[in-house]
XYZ file of C-alpha atoms in Angstrom:
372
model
C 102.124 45.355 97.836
C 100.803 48.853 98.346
C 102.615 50.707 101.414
C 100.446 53.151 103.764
C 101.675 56.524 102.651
C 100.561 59.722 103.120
C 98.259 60.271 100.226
C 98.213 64.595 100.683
C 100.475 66.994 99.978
C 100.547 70.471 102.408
C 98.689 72.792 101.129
C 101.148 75.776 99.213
C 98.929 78.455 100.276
C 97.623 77.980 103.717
C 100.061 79.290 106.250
C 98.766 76.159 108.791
C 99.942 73.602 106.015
C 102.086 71.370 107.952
C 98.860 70.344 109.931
C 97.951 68.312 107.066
C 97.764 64.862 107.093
C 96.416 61.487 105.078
C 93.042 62.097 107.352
C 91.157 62.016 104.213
C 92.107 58.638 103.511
C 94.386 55.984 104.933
C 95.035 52.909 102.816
C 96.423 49.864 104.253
C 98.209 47.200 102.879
C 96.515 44.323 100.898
C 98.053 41.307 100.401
C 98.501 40.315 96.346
C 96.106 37.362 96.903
C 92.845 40.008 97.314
C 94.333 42.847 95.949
C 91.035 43.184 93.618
C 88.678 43.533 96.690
C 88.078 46.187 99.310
C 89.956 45.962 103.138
C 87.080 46.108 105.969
C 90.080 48.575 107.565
C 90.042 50.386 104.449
C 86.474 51.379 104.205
C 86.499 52.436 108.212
C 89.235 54.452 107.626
C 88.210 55.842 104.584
C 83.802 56.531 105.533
C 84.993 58.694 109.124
C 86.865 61.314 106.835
C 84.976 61.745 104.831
C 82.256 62.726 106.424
C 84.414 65.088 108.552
C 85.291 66.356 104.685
C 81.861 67.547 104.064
C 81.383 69.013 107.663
C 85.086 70.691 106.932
C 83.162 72.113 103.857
C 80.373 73.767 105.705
C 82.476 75.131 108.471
C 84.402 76.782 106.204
C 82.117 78.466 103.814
C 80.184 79.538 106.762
C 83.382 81.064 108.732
C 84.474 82.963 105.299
C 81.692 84.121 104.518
C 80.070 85.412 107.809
C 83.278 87.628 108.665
C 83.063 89.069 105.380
C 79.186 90.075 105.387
C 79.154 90.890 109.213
C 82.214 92.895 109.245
C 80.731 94.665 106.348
C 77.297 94.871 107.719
C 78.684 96.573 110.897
C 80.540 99.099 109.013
C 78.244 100.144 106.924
C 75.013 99.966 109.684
C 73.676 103.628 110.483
C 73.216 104.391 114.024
C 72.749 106.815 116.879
C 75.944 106.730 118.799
C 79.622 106.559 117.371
C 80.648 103.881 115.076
C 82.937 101.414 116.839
C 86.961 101.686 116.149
C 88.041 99.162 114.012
C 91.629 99.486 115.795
C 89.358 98.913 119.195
C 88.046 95.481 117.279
C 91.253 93.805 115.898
C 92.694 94.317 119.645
C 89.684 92.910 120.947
C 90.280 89.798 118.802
C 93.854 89.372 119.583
C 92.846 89.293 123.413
C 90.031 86.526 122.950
C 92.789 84.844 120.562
C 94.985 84.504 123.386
C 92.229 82.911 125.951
C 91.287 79.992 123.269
C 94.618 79.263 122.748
C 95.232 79.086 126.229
C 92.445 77.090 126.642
C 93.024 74.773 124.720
C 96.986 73.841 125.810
C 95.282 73.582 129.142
C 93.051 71.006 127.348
C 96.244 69.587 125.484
C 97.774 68.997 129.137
C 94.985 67.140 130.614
C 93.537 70.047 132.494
C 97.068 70.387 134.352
C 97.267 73.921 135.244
C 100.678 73.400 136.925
C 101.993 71.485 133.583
C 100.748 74.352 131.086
C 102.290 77.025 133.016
C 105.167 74.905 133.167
C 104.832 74.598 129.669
C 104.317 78.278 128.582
C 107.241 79.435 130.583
C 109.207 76.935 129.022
C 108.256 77.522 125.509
C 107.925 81.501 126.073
C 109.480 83.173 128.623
C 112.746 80.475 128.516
C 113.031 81.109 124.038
C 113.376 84.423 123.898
C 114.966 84.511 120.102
C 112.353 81.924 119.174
C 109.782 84.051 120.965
C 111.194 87.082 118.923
C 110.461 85.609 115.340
C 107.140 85.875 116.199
C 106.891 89.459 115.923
C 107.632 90.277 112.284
C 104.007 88.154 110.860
C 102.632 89.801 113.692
C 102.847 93.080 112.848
C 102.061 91.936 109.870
C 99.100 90.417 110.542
C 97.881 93.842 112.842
C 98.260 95.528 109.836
C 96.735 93.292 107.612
C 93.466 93.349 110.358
C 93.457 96.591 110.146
C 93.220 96.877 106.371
C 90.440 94.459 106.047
C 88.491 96.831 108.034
C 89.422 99.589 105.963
C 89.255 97.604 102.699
C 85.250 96.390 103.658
C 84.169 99.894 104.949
C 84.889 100.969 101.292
C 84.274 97.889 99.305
C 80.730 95.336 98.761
C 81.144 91.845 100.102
C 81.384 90.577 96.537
C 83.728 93.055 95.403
C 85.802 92.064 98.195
C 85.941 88.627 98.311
C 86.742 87.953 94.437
C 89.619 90.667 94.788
C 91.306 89.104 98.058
C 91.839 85.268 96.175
C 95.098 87.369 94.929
C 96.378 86.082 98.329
C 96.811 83.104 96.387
C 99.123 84.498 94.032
C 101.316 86.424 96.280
C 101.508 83.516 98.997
C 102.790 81.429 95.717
C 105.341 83.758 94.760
C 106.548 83.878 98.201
C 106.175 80.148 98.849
C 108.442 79.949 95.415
C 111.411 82.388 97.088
C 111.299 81.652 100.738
C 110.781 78.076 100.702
C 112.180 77.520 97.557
C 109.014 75.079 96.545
C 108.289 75.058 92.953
C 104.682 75.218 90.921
C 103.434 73.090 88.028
C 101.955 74.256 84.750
C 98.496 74.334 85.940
C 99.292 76.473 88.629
C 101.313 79.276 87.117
C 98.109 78.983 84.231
C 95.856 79.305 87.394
C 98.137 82.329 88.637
C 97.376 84.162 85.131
C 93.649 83.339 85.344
C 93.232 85.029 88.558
C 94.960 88.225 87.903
C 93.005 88.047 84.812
C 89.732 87.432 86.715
C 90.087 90.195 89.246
C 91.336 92.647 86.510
C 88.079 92.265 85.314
C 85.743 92.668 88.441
C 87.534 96.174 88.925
C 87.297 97.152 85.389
C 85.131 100.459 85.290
C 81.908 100.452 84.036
C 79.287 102.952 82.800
C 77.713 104.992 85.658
C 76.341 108.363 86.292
C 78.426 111.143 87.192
C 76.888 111.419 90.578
C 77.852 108.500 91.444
C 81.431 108.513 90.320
C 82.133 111.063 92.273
C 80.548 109.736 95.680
C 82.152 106.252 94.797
C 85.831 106.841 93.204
C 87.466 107.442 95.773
C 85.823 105.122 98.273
C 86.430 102.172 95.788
C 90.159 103.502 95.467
C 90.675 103.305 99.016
C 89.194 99.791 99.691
C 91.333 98.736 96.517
C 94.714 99.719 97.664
C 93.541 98.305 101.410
C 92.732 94.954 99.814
C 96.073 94.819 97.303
C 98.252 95.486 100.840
C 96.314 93.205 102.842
C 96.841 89.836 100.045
C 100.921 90.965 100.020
C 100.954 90.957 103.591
C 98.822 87.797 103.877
C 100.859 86.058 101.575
C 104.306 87.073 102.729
C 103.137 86.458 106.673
C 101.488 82.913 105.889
C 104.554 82.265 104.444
C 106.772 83.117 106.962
C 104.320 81.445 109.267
C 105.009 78.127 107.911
C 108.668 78.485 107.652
C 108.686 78.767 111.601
C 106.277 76.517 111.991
C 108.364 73.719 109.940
C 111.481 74.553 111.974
C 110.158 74.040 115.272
C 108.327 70.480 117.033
C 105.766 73.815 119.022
C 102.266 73.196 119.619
C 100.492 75.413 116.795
C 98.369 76.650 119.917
C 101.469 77.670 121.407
C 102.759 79.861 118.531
C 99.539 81.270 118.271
C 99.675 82.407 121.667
C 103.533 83.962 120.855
C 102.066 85.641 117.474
C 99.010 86.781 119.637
C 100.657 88.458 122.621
C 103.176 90.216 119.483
C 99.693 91.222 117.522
C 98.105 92.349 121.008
C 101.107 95.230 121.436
C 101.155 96.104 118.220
C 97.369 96.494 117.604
C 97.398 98.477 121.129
C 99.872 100.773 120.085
C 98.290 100.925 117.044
C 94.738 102.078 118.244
C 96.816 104.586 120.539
C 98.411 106.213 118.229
C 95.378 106.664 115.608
C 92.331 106.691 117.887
C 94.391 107.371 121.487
C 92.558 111.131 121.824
C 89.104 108.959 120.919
C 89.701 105.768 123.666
C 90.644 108.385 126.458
C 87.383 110.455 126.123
C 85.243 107.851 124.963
C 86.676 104.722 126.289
C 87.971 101.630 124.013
C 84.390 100.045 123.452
C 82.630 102.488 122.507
C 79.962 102.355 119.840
C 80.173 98.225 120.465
C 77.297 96.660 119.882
C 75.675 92.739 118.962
C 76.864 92.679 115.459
C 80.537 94.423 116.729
C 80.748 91.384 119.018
C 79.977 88.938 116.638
C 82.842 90.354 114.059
C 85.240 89.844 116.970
C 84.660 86.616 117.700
C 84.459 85.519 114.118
C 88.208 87.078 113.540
C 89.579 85.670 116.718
C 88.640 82.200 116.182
C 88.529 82.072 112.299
C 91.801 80.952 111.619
C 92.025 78.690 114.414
C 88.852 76.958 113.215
C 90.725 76.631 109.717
C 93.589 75.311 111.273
C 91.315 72.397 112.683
C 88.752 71.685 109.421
C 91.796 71.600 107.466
C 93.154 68.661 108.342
C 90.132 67.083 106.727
C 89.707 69.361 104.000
C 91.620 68.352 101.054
C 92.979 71.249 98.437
C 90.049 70.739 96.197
C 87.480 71.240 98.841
C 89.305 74.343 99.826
C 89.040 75.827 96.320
C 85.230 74.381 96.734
C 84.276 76.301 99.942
C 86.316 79.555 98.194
C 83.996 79.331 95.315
C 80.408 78.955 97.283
C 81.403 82.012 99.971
C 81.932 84.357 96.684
C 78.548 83.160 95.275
C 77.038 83.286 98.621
C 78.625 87.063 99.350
C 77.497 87.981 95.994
C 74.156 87.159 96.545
C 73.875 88.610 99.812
C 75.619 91.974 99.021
C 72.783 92.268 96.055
C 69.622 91.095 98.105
C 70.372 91.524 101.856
C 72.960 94.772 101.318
C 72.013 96.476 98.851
C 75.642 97.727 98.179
C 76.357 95.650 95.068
C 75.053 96.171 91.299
C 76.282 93.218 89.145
C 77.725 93.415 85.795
C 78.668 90.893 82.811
C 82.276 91.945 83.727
C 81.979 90.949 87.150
C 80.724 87.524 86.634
C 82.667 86.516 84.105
C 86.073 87.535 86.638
C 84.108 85.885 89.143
C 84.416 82.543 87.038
C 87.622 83.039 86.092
C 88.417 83.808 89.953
C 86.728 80.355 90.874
C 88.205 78.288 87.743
C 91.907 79.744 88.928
C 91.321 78.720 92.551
C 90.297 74.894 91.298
C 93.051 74.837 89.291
C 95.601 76.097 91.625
C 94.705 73.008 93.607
C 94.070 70.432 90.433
C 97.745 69.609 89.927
C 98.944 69.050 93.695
C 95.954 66.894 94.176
C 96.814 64.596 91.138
C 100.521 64.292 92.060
C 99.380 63.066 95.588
C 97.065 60.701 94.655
C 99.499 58.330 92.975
C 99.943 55.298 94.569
C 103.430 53.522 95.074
C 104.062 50.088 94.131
């Protein structure tokens, strides 16, 4: 007889792993009599998935890639007035963090105000040393915020999104000494092909002196930014998902601990940097449409990946990775006008995407064996 099991492993790389379940497909058992035909509970449980699989998909090629083109879009848009602070944005985003993760414990407890206060006291104000581990990923996380706007006002969109899938590597190097979780074959050979891959998109090419000189140190700048932000990224997931293992929280709950933590820090942050600017200008200045819209993506992009990807299996992670590079390149070249391709660039690119399918190949064929 074949016993229900969960049929997917949690994802190595994604600091909201333990949210995974067998949502993507449920078996039930069959009795040896029929075992050569189909269960009606089978194919229920199996069609709902995956169509929430394919919507997964689109939600999440559409979140990664519209932060990535807006926030570079806004940085890069000439206008009148002052540019907006990018320390002024990630605070911003930590706030409106906050109020949907609030929002939705209040949903979690029926709409009980009394019982969520109850419950954030409790889980907050009563757990101070649990509390307290909050604040090392997010510091790390303000910092890593901060570097992304850094990294994208010196870097094109497709430049940019094929160098940050080294978060892959360094998350797996961490996942391999803090959790003590070990990788297959495929995915150390997947490890090599992506530092391979984005060794090549950031191997120099022919070009003008002019434009060496207005470039160099630009692209050095957005390169170091990016190379800080996927070691922080991948120690912080990490670390994430170690406290998230040891505790029964609501993940909206921790969010709202690792929010208030990233709120401070990003506030002292912007005073420190950009305090002289805030007090004669005032903290939202140079905000505009587009500034808006980069906030809200970065507030509620990781929550929204925390939700899809339950449905979304490794493979159709590595999937929506792939389309949002294609879909940055093509927009950095037509829409941009920041990007000039090269054969180098494409052929990291496909080296980039090949790595990130084959990252997820192996853990995807070791869950789908079935017990007997």
């Amino acid at each position: 007889m074949v016993q229900s099991g969960n049929m997917k492993q949690k994802s190595e790389e994604c600091a909201f792993s333990d949210l995974q379940d067998a949502a993507d497909m449920k078996l039930v058992p069959i009795s040896p009599g029929n075992s050569d035909k189909e269960s009606p509970t089978m194919v229920l449980a199996v069609s709902h998935p995956s169509r929430l699989k394919y919507l997964s998909l689109g939600v999440l090629v559409l979140q990664t890639t519209s932060l990535v083109l807006t926030m570079r879009y806004s940085r890069t848009l000439k206008e009148d007035g002052p540019r907006y602070l990018a320390s002024s944005a990630v605070v911003s985003a930590e706030i409106l963090k906050i109020f949907t993760c609030t929002l939705l414990v209040f949903v979690e407890n029926n709409y009980n105000l009394r019982a969520m206060n109850l419950l954030l006291k409790d889980e907050i104000m009563n757990k101070p040393v649990e509390t307290m581990k909050l604040a090392v990923p997010a510091g790390i996380y303000t910092l890593q915020n901060n570097l992304l706007y850094v990294a994208l006002s010196n870097l094109d969109a497709a430049t940019y999104q094929v160098t940050y899938q080294l978060k892959i590597l360094t998350t797996a190097l961490f996942s391999v000494s803090m959790l003590g979780k070990k990788l297959g074959l495929y995915q150390w050979l997947s490890l090599l092909l992506l530092m391979a891959g984005v060794t090549l998109v950031q191997w120099p090419t022919e070009s003008t002196e002019e434009h060496k000189v207005l470039t160099v140190g630009s692209q050095f700048v957005g390169m170091v930014a990016v190379l800080i932000a996927c070691i922080s990224s991948g120690f912080a997931g990490v670390y994430f998902e170690k406290i998230l293992k040891e505790t029964k929280q609501s993940v909206w709950v921790r969010n709202i601990q690792l929010g208030l933590f990233s709120f401070v820090f990003g506030f002292l942050g912007m005073m420190v940097y950009d305090g002289q600017i805030v007090r004669e200008s005032g903290m939202f200045q140079g905000y505009s449409a587009i500034t808006w819209i980069v906030v809200v993506l970065q507030a509620v992009g990781g929550l929204i990946i925390a939700v899809v990807i339950k449905y979304a299996d490794n493979i159709l992670k590595g999937f929506a990775t792939s389309v949002s590079i294609i879909v940055s390149t093509l927009f950095s070249y037509f829409l941009l006008n920041d990007f000039n391709p090269t054969g180098l660039f494409f052929l990291g690119a496909v080296l980039v995407i090949a790595a990130t399918f084959l990252y997820s190949y192996e853990g995807k064929a070791a869950s789908s064996a079935i017990k007997v």
